[in-house]
């Protein structure tokens, strides 16, 4: 069995034309462009005999085979504004290529397979990341359909404009209808490039803590207040930001980021009385994540006491760690080895649709393909030869699961 590198390359180019201007792709979730991408992919799969439908969350579902629980394989087709060609799209294209290769080889599926393109994974438009897979696995936030984009269009409106009912919770699948989920995705980071290896198998998707810290000091005159008498909220916040870096750095595979910081009132001759900053902490083990948060809270108290300021943390989101399925990990390591790659195990620091089925108890496995140039940028890149290796490994795993 062999995948067709030329076919895969052509399809990457064809899909990239939808929402593409030069190397940049803008294919927002639940937009006309995302719909056009689904139609293109759905057409390829219809031609191979799949029964193709969209569900109530605008996920594309292309089913091969009859009744019974299905093996799902796919990723997403939406992008961030001015994103790249490969994030998400490559996982769908490689799933299609894997199916094509198996069918070209005369393989018959004894268990049903569904190629899936999840809608609005990025959440760039409505603020709900992993939207389509959250809907399918019962993990949507309350009242998700009422969330609006910048123009005031709600998710319900957007779904209706695509021909759906407007209620994405109807996309909920019975867990028993799905026996496994596989996803291929570009790595989006430098580890495989550094190691000189084209593929990896993902061991876990990190848990995420999103919070907002508010530091309260005393607003005062920048000239008249002597240095010993200040309760400067910004200097305290600055020490806390450095503590985030130090504490996260001490834990393997953990990361901590402060990406937003707002001093108030925000004038050059006023000592800041209040500062709020964002907190993004990620780790591949729950106890590590909890330990980082504990240490950070203790450190913030210590800094606050020393500087006469107080601080509080609002929790905005807490996504649990998704350790991926062990038997599927072994299967993917075998199928990657069969295409000649000794794949390392990597933790995913980014969230992926794959975490939703895994958190719903469905065995889930993931392959990373080497990518360069970062991600969520037009210079994100993946070699078609690497992608083809990934598709071939995916096909090997699907053959073992379904044939
Ligand atoms: Zn993605």
Coordinates of N, CA, C and O in Angstrom, one line a residue, residues 83-164:
X83 N -3.7 32.8 8.6 CA -2.9 31.6 9.1 C -2.2 30.9 8.0 O -2.1 31.5 6.9
X84 N -1.8 29.7 8.3 CA -1.1 28.9 7.3 C -1.9 27.8 6.6 O -3.1 27.7 6.9
X85 N -1.3 27.1 5.7 CA -2.0 26.1 4.9 C -2.2 24.7 5.6 O -2.9 23.9 5.1
X86 N -1.5 24.5 6.7 CA -1.3 23.1 7.2 C -2.0 22.8 8.5 O -2.4 21.7 8.8
X87 N -2.1 23.8 9.4 CA -2.7 23.6 10.7 C -4.2 23.1 10.5 O -5.0 23.9 10.0
X88 N -4.4 21.9 10.9 CA -5.8 21.3 10.7 C -6.0 20.7 9.4 O -6.2 19.5 9.2
X89 N -5.8 21.5 8.3 CA -6.1 21.1 7.0 C -5.3 19.8 6.6 O -5.8 18.9 6.0
X90 N -4.0 19.8 7.1 CA -3.2 18.6 6.7 C -3.8 17.3 7.3 O -3.7 16.3 6.7
X91 N -4.3 17.4 8.5 CA -4.9 16.2 9.1 C -6.1 15.7 8.4 O -6.3 14.4 8.3
X92 N -6.9 16.6 7.8 CA -8.0 16.1 7.0 C -7.5 15.5 5.7 O -7.9 14.5 5.2
X93 N -6.6 16.3 5.0 CA -6.0 15.8 3.7 C -5.3 14.4 3.9 O -5.5 13.6 3.0
X94 N -4.6 14.3 5.0 CA -3.9 13.0 5.1 C -4.9 11.8 5.5 O -4.7 10.7 5.1
X95 N -6.0 12.2 6.2 CA -7.0 11.2 6.4 C -7.6 10.7 5.1 O -7.8 9.5 4.8
X96 N -7.9 11.7 4.2 CA -8.5 11.4 2.9 C -7.5 10.6 2.1 O -7.8 9.5 1.5
X97 N -6.2 11.0 2.1 CA -5.2 10.2 1.4 C -5.0 8.8 1.9 O -4.8 7.9 1.1
X98 N -5.1 8.7 3.2 CA -5.0 7.3 3.8 C -6.1 6.4 3.3 O -5.9 5.3 2.9
X99 N -7.3 7.0 3.3 CA -8.5 6.2 2.8 C -8.3 5.8 1.4 O -8.5 4.7 0.9
X100 N -7.9 6.8 0.6 CA -7.6 6.6 -0.8 C -6.6 5.5 -1.1 O -6.8 4.6 -1.9
X101 N -5.5 5.5 -0.3 CA -4.5 4.5 -0.4 C -5.0 3.1 -0.1 O -4.7 2.2 -0.8
X102 N -5.8 3.0 1.0 CA -6.4 1.7 1.4 C -7.3 1.2 0.3 O -7.3 0.1 -0.1
X103 N -8.2 2.1 -0.2 CA -9.2 1.7 -1.2 C -8.4 1.3 -2.5 O -8.8 0.3 -3.2
X104 N -7.4 2.1 -2.9 CA -6.6 1.8 -4.1 C -6.0 0.4 -4.0 O -5.8 -0.3 -5.0
X105 N -5.7 0.0 -2.7 CA -5.1 -1.2 -2.5 C -6.1 -2.4 -2.4 O -5.7 -3.5 -2.1
X106 N -7.4 -2.0 -2.5 CA -8.4 -3.1 -2.5 C -8.8 -3.5 -1.1 O -9.5 -4.5 -0.9
X107 N -8.5 -2.7 -0.1 CA -8.8 -3.1 1.3 C -10.3 -2.9 1.5 O -10.9 -1.9 1.0
X108 N -10.9 -3.9 2.1 CA -12.4 -3.8 2.5 C -12.4 -3.5 4.0 O -11.7 -4.1 4.8
X109 N -13.3 -2.5 4.4 CA -13.4 -2.2 5.8 C -14.4 -3.1 6.5 O -15.6 -3.1 6.1
X110 N -14.0 -3.8 7.4 CA -14.9 -4.7 8.2 C -15.6 -3.9 9.3 O -16.7 -4.2 9.7
X111 N -15.0 -2.8 9.7 CA -15.7 -1.9 10.6 C -15.7 -0.5 9.9 O -14.9 -0.1 9.2
X112 N -16.8 0.2 10.2 CA -17.0 1.6 9.6 C -15.9 2.6 10.0 O -15.5 2.6 11.1
X113 N -15.6 3.4 9.0 CA -14.6 4.5 9.2 C -15.3 5.8 8.8 O -16.0 5.8 7.8
X114 N -15.1 6.8 9.6 CA -15.6 8.1 9.2 C -14.5 9.1 9.2 O -13.7 9.3 10.1
X115 N -14.4 9.8 8.0 CA -13.4 10.9 7.9 C -14.2 12.1 8.4 O -15.3 12.4 8.0
X116 N -13.6 12.8 9.3 CA -14.3 14.0 10.0 C -13.5 15.3 9.7 O -12.2 15.3 9.9
X117 N -14.2 16.3 9.4 CA -13.5 17.7 9.5 C -14.3 18.5 10.5 O -15.5 18.9 10.2
X118 N -13.7 18.7 11.6 CA -14.4 19.4 12.7 C -14.5 20.9 12.3 O -13.6 21.4 11.8
X119 N -15.6 21.5 12.7 CA -15.8 22.9 12.4 C -15.2 23.8 13.5 O -15.1 23.4 14.6
X120 N -14.7 25.0 13.1 CA -14.3 26.0 14.0 C -13.4 25.5 15.1 O -13.7 25.8 16.3
X121 N -12.3 24.9 14.8 CA -11.4 24.4 15.9 C -10.7 25.6 16.5 O -10.5 25.6 17.7
X122 N -10.4 26.6 15.7 CA -9.6 27.7 16.2 C -10.3 28.6 17.2 O -9.7 29.3 18.1
X123 N -11.6 28.7 17.0 CA -12.4 29.6 17.9 C -12.0 31.1 17.7 O -12.2 31.9 18.5
X124 N -11.4 31.4 16.5 CA -10.9 32.7 16.2 C -12.1 33.7 16.1 O -11.9 34.9 16.3
X125 N -13.3 33.2 15.7 CA -14.4 34.2 15.4 C -15.3 34.3 16.6 O -15.7 35.4 16.9
X126 N -15.7 33.2 17.2 CA -16.7 33.3 18.3 C -16.1 33.0 19.7 O -16.8 33.1 20.7
X127 N -14.8 32.7 19.7 CA -14.2 32.6 21.0 C -14.3 31.2 21.7 O -13.9 31.0 22.8
X128 N -14.9 30.2 21.0 CA -15.0 28.9 21.5 C -14.1 28.0 20.7 O -14.4 27.6 19.6
X129 N -12.9 27.7 21.2 CA -12.0 26.8 20.5 C -12.5 25.3 20.5 O -13.3 25.0 21.4
X130 N -12.1 24.5 19.5 CA -12.5 23.1 19.4 C -14.1 23.0 19.3 O -14.7 22.1 19.9
X131 N -14.7 24.0 18.7 CA -16.2 24.1 18.7 C -16.9 22.8 18.2 O -17.7 22.2 18.9
X132 N -16.5 22.4 17.0 CA -17.2 21.2 16.5 C -17.0 19.9 17.3 O -18.0 19.2 17.5
X133 N -15.8 19.7 17.7 CA -15.6 18.4 18.5 C -16.2 18.6 19.9 O -16.6 17.6 20.5
X134 N -16.2 19.8 20.5 CA -16.9 20.0 21.7 C -18.4 19.6 21.6 O -19.0 19.0 22.4
X135 N -19.0 20.1 20.5 CA -20.4 19.8 20.2 C -20.6 18.3 20.1 O -21.6 17.7 20.7
X136 N -19.7 17.6 19.4 CA -19.9 16.2 19.1 C -19.8 15.3 20.4 O -20.4 14.3 20.6
X137 N -18.9 15.8 21.3 CA -18.7 15.0 22.5 C -19.2 15.7 23.8 O -18.7 15.4 24.9
X138 N -20.2 16.6 23.7 CA -20.9 17.1 24.9 C -20.0 18.0 25.7 O -20.2 18.0 26.9
X139 N -19.1 18.7 25.2 CA -18.3 19.6 26.0 C -18.4 21.1 25.6 O -17.5 21.9 25.9
X140 N -19.5 21.5 25.0 CA -19.7 22.9 24.7 C -20.0 23.6 25.9 O -20.7 23.1 26.8
X141 N -19.5 24.9 26.0 CA -20.0 25.7 27.2 C -21.5 26.0 27.1 O -22.1 25.9 26.0
X142 N -22.1 26.4 28.2 CA -23.5 26.7 28.3 C -23.8 27.8 27.3 O -23.0 28.7 27.1
X143 N -24.9 27.7 26.6 CA -25.4 28.8 25.7 C -24.4 29.1 24.6 O -24.4 30.3 24.2
X144 N -23.7 28.2 24.2 CA -22.7 28.4 23.1 C -23.3 29.1 21.9 O -22.7 30.0 21.3
X145 N -24.5 28.6 21.5 CA -25.1 29.1 20.3 C -25.4 30.6 20.3 O -25.5 31.2 19.2
X146 N -25.4 31.2 21.5 CA -25.7 32.7 21.6 C -24.5 33.5 21.5 O -24.5 34.7 21.4
X147 N -23.3 32.9 21.5 CA -22.1 33.7 21.3 C -22.0 34.4 20.0 O -22.3 33.8 19.0
X148 N -21.6 35.6 20.0 CA -21.6 36.4 18.8 C -20.2 36.8 18.3 O -19.3 36.9 19.2
X149 N -20.0 36.9 17.0 CA -18.7 37.5 16.5 C -18.7 39.0 16.6 O -19.7 39.6 17.1
X150 N -17.7 39.6 16.1 CA -17.6 41.1 16.2 C -18.7 41.8 15.5 O -19.0 43.0 15.9
X151 N -19.3 41.2 14.5 CA -20.4 41.9 13.8 C -21.8 41.6 14.4 O -22.8 42.0 13.9
X152 N -21.8 40.9 15.6 CA -23.0 40.6 16.2 C -23.7 39.4 15.7 O -24.8 39.1 16.1
X153 N -23.1 38.6 14.8 CA -23.7 37.4 14.3 C -23.4 36.3 15.3 O -22.3 36.1 15.7
X154 N -24.5 35.6 15.7 CA -24.3 34.5 16.7 C -23.9 33.2 16.0 O -24.1 33.1 14.8
X155 N -23.5 32.3 16.8 CA -23.2 30.9 16.3 C -24.5 30.3 15.7 O -24.4 29.7 14.6
X156 N -25.6 30.5 16.4 CA -26.9 30.0 15.8 C -27.2 30.6 14.5 O -27.5 29.8 13.5
X157 N -27.0 31.9 14.3 CA -27.2 32.6 13.0 C -26.3 32.0 11.9 O -26.7 31.7 10.8
X158 N -25.0 31.9 12.3 CA -24.0 31.4 11.4 C -24.3 30.0 10.9 O -24.2 29.6 9.7
X159 N -24.7 29.1 11.9 CA -25.1 27.8 11.5 C -26.3 27.8 10.6 O -26.4 27.0 9.6
X160 N -27.3 28.6 10.9 CA -28.5 28.7 10.0 C -28.2 29.1 8.6 O -28.7 28.6 7.7
X161 N -27.2 30.1 8.6 CA -26.8 30.5 7.2 C -26.1 29.4 6.4 O -26.0 29.5 5.2
X162 N -25.6 28.4 7.1 CA -25.0 27.3 6.4 C -26.0 26.2 6.1 O -25.6 25.1 5.6
X163 N -27.3 26.4 6.6 CA -28.3 25.4 6.3 C -28.6 24.5 7.5 O -29.3 23.5 7.3
X164 N -28.0 24.8 8.7 CA -28.2 23.9 9.8 C -29.4 24.5 10.7 O -29.8 25.6 10.4

